[in-house]
Short mmCIF file of C-alpha atoms (C1' of nucleotides) in Angstrom, two decimals:
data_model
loop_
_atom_site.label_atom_id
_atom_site.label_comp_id
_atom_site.label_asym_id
_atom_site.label_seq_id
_atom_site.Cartn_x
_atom_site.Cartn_y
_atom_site.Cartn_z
CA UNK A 1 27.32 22.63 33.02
CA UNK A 2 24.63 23.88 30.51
CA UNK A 3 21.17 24.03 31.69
CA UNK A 4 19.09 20.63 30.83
CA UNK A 5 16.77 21.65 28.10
CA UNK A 6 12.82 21.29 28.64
CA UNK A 7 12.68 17.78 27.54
CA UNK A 8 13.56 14.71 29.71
CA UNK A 9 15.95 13.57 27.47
CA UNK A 10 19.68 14.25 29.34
CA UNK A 11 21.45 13.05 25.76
CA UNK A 12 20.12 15.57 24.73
CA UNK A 13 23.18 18.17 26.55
CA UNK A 14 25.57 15.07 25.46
CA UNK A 15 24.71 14.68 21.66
CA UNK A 16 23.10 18.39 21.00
CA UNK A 17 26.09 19.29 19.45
CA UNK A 18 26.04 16.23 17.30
CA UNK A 19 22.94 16.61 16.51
CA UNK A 20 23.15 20.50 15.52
CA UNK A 21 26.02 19.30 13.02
CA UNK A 22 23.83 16.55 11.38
CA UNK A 23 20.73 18.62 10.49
CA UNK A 24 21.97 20.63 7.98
CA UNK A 25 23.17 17.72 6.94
CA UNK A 26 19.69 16.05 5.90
CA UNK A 27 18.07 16.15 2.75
CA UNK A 28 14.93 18.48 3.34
CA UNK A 29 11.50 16.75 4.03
CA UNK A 30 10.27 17.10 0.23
CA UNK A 31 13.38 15.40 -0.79
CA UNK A 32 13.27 12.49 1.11
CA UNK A 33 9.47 12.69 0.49
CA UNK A 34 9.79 11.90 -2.54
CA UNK A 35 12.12 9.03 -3.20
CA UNK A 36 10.53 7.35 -0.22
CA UNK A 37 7.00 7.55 -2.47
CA UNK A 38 9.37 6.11 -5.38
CA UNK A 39 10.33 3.39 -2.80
CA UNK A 40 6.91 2.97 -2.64
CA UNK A 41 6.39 2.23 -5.63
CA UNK A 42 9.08 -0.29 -6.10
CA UNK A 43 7.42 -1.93 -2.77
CA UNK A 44 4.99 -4.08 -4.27
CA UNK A 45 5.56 -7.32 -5.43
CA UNK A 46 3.09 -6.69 -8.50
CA UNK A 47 4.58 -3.61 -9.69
CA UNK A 48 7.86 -4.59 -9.31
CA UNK A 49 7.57 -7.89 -11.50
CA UNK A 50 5.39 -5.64 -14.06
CA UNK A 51 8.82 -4.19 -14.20
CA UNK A 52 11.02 -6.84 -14.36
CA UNK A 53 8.99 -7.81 -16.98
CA UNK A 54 9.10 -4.65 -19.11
CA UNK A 55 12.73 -4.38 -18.70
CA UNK A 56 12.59 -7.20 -20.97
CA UNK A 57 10.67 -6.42 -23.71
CA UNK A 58 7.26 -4.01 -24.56
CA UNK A 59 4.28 -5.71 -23.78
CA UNK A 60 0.59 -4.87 -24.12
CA UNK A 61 -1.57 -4.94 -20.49
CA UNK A 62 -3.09 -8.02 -21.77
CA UNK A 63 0.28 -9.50 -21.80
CA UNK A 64 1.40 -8.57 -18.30
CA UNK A 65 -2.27 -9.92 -17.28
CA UNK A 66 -1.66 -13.03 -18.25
CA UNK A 67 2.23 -13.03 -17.57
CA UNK A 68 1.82 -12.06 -13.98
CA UNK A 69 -1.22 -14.31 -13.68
CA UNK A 70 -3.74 -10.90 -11.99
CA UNK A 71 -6.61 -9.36 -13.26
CA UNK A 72 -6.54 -6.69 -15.74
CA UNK A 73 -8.67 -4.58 -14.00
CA UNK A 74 -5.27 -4.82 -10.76
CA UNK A 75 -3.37 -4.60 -14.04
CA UNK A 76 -4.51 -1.31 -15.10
CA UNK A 77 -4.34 0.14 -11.98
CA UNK A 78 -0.48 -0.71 -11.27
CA UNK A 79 0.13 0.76 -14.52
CA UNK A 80 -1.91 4.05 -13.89
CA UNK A 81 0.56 4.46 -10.57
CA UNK A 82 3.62 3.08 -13.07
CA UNK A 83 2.83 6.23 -14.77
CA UNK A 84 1.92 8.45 -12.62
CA UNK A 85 5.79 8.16 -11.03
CA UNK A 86 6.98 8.25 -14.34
CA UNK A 87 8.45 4.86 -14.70
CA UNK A 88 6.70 3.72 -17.90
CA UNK A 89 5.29 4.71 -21.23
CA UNK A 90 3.12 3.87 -22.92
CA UNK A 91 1.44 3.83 -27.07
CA UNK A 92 -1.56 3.15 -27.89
CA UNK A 93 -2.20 0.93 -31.13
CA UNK A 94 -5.46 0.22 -31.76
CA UNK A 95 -7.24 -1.10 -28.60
CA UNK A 96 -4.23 -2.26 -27.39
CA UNK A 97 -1.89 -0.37 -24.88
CA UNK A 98 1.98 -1.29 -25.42
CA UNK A 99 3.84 -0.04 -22.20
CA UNK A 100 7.56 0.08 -22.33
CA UNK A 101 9.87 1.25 -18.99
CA UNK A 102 10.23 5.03 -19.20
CA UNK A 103 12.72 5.35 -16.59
CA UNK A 104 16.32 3.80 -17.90
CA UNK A 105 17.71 4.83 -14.59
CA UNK A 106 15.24 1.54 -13.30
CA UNK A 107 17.49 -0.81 -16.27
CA UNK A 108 20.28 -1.48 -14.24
CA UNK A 109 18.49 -2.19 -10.65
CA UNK A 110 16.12 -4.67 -12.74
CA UNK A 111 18.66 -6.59 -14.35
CA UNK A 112 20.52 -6.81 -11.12
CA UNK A 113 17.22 -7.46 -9.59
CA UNK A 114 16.99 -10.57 -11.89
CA UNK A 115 19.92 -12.17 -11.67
CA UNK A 116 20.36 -11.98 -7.67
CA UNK A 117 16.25 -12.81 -6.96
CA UNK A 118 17.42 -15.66 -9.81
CA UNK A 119 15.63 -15.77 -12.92
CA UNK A 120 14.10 -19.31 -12.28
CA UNK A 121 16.20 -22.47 -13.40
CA UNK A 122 17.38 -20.14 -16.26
CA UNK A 123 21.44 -20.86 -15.16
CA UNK A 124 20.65 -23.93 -16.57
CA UNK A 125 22.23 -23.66 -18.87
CA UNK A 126 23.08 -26.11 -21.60
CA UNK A 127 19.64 -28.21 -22.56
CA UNK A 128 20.07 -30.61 -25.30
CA UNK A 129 17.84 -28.82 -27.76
CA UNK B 1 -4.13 -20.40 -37.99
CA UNK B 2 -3.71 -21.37 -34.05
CA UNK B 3 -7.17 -21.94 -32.46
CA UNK B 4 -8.02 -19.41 -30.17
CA UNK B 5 -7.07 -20.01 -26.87
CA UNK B 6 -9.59 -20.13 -24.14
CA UNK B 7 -9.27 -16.28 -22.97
CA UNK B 8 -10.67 -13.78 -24.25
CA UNK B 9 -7.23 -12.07 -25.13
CA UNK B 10 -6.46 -12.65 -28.52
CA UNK B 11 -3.17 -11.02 -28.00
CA UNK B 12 -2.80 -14.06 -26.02
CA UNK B 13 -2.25 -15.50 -29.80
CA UNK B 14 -0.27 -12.59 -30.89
CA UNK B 15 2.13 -12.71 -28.13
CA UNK B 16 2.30 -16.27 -26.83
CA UNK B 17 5.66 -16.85 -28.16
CA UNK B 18 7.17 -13.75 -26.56
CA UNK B 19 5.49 -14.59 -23.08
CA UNK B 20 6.81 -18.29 -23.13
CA UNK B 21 10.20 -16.68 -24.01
CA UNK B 22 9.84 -14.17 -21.03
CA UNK B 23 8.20 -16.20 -17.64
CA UNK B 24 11.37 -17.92 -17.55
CA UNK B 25 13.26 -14.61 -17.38
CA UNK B 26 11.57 -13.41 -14.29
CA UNK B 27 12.35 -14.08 -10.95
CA UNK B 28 10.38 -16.38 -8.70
CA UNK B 29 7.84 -15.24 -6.66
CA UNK B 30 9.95 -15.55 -3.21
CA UNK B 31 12.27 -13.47 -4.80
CA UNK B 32 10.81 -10.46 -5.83
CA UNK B 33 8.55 -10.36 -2.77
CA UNK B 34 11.31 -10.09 -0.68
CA UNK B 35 13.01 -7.31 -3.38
CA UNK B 36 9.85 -5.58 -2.76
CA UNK B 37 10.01 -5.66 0.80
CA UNK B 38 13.32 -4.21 1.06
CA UNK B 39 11.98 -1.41 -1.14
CA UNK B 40 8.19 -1.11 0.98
CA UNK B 41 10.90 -0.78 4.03
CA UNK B 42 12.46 2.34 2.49
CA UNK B 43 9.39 3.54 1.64
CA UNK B 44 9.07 5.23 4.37
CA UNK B 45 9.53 8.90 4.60
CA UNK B 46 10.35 9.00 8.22
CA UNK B 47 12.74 5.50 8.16
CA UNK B 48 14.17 7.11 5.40
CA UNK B 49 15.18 9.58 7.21
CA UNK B 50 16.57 7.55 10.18
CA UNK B 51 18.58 5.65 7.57
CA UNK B 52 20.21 9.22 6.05
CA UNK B 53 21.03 10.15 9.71
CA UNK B 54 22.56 6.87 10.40
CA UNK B 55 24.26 6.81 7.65
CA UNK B 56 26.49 10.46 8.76
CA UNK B 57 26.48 9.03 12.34
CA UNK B 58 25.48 6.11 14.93
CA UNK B 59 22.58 7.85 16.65
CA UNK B 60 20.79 6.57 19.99
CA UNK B 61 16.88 6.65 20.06
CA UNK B 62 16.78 9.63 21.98
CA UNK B 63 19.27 11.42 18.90
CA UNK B 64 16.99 10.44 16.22
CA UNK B 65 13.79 11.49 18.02
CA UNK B 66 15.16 14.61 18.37
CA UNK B 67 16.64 14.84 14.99
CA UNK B 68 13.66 14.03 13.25
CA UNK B 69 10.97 15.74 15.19
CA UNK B 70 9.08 12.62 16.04
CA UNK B 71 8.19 10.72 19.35
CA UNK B 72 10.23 7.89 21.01
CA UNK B 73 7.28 5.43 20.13
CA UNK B 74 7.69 5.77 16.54
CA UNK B 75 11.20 5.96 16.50
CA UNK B 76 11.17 3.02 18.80
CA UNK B 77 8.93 1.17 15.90
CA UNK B 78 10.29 2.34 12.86
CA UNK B 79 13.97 1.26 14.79
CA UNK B 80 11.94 -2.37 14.91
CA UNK B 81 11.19 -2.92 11.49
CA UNK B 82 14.67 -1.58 10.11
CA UNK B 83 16.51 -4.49 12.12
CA UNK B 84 14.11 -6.87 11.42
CA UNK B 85 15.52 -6.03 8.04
CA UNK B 86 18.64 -5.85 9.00
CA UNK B 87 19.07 -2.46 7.38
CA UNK B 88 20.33 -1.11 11.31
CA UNK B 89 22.46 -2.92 13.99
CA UNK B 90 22.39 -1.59 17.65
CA UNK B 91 24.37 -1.53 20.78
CA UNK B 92 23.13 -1.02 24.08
CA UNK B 93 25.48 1.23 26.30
CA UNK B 94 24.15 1.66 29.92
CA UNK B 95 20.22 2.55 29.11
CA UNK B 96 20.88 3.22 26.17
CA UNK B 97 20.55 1.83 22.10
CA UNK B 98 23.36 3.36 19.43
CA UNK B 99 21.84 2.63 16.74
CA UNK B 100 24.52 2.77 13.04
CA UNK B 101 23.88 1.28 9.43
CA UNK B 102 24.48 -2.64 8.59
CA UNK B 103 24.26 -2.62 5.32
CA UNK B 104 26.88 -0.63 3.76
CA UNK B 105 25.33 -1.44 0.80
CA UNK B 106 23.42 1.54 1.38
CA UNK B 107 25.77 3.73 2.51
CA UNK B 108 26.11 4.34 -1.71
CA UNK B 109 22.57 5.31 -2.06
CA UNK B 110 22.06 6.97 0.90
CA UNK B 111 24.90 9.27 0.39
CA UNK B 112 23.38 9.85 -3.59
CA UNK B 113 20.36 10.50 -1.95
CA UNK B 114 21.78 13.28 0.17
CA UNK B 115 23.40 14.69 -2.86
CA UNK B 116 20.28 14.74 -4.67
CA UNK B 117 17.60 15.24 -2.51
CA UNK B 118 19.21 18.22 -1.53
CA UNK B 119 20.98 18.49 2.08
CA UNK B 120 19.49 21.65 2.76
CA UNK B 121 21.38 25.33 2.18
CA UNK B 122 24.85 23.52 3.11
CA UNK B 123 25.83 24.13 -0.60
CA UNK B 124 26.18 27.65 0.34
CA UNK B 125 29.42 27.21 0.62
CA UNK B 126 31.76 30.42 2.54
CA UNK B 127 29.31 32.09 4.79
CA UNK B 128 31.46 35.10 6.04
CA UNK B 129 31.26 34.26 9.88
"C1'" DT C 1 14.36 -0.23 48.26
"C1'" DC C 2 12.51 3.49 45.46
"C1'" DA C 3 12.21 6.95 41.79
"C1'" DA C 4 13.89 8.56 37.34
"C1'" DT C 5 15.33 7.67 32.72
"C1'" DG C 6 15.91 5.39 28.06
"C1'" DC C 7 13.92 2.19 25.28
"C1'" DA C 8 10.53 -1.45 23.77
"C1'" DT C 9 5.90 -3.27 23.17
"C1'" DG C 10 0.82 -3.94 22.89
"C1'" DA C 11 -3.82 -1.90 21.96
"C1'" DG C 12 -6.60 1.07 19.42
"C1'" DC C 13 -7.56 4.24 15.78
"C1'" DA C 14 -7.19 6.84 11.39
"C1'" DC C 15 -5.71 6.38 7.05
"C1'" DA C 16 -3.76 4.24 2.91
"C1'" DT C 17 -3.85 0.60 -0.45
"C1'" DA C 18 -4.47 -3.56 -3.30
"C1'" DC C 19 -7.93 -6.19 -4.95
"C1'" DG C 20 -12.49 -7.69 -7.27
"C1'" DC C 21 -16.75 -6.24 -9.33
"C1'" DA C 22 -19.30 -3.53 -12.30
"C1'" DT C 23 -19.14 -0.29 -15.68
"C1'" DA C 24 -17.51 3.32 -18.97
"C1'" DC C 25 -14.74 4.40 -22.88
"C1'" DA C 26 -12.35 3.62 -27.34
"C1'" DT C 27 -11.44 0.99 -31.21
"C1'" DA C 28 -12.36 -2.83 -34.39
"C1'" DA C 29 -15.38 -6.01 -36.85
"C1'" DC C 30 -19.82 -6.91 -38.55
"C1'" DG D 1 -25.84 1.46 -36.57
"C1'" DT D 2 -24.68 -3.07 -33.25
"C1'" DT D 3 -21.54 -6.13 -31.14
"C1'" DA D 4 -17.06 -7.63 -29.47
"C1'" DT D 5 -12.66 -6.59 -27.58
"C1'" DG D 6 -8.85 -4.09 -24.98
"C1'" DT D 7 -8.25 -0.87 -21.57
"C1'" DA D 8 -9.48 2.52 -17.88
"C1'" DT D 9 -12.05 3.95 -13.85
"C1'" DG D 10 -15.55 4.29 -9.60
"C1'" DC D 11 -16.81 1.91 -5.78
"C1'" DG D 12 -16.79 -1.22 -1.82
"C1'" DT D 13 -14.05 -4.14 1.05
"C1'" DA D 14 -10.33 -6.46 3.35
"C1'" DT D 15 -5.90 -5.85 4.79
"C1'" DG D 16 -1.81 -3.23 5.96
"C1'" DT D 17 0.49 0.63 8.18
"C1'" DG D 18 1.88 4.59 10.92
"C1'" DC D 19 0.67 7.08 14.72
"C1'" DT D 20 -0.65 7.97 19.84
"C1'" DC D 21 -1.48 6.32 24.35
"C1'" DA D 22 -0.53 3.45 28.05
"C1'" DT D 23 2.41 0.28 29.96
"C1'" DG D 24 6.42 -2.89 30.73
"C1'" DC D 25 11.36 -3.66 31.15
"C1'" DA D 26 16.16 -2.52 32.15
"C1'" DT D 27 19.50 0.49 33.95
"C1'" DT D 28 21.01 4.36 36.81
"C1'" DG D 29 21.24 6.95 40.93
"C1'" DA D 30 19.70 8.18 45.60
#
DNA sequence: TCAATGCATGAGCACATACGCATACATAAC
DNA sequence: GTTATGTATGCGTATGTGCTCATGCATTGA
């Protein structure tokens, strides 16, 4: 009959041996820090069509403006974070800004992404033309 | 020579053909939010967390408080939001909730996550005692 | 019945964030 | 040089979010 520990919880004395097994267990708080922030970043709807969208071809931010159908000036800003994370790239060719994904990793959750959120009436399929 | 359209974007010229070719492409709006969602949800540092214990063992509130240093409150919330995502399922024994993973479609990145993220010094391997 | 315990929930607050506006910067065209 | 265009960046604001506190509810045990 151990002792019941400071707290008020009694599962405490049932699980504490659980629970000393399952720490060490545990990524470490900078760890999980930081793919939660890349979570994060995936976690807006904006960012996360930018993309889907650059998983389909390079495209310059006046593209995705008008794509997307937001402001360049939200536009930009996505794109700073985008890069900041490390998911895209971008060149610069003349004014214009041509941002590509930097992340392959992101290819295959995108494409999977597209065909299970459906990419519109694409499975069509077979149109006259 | 296309006239110009009414933007301001002439890459809206430029590109046109390659943006008609790509809206179709994307997924719908409903979609992606909801994509997004599910990522905003493990965005979370702390229901990250929960998710990596869960996913080594079914936990009750009091385990996971515990385990992850915060109070019942937020474990109580964060608990909330993970089944209204149905990323969790529960059982109530007595007063109280086991809490285990119901989507073992993340038992595969959870357990990559562990891997690495790092679970802590455990890859240390033969410790002598 | 009453108190104790485990969990859930609502209110309030501090902080983060996504957006629009204005503007700055860089390049191109004149 | 000036002007126009594409992009980036401060700033203010509205909204969202994660936390604490207090409280409610359900179960257990006396």
């Amino acid at each position: 009959m151990p002792p019941r520990e400071e707290g008020t919880c009694e599962a405490r004395v049932v699980h504490g041996a659980k629970l000393a097994a399952l720490a060490p267990l545990l990524p470490n708080a900078e760890g999980v820090q930081a793919a939660a922030e890349r979570f994060r970043v995936l976690g807006d709807a904006t960012r996360l069509r930018m993309l889907l969208a650059l998983s389909l071809s390079e495209l310059c931010v006046c593209d995705l403006t008008e794509l997307l159908g937001i402001t360049q000036t939200a536009a930009s800003q996505h794109l700073k974070i985008l890069r900041a994370y490390g998911l895209v790239r971008y060149r610069k060719e003349g004014r214009m800004a041509f941002y590509r994904l930097a992340d392959s990793s992101l290819l295959g959750m995108l494409s999977g992404l597209r065909q299970r959120a459906g990419g519109r009436e694409v499975a069509n399929g077979g149109q006259s033309g």
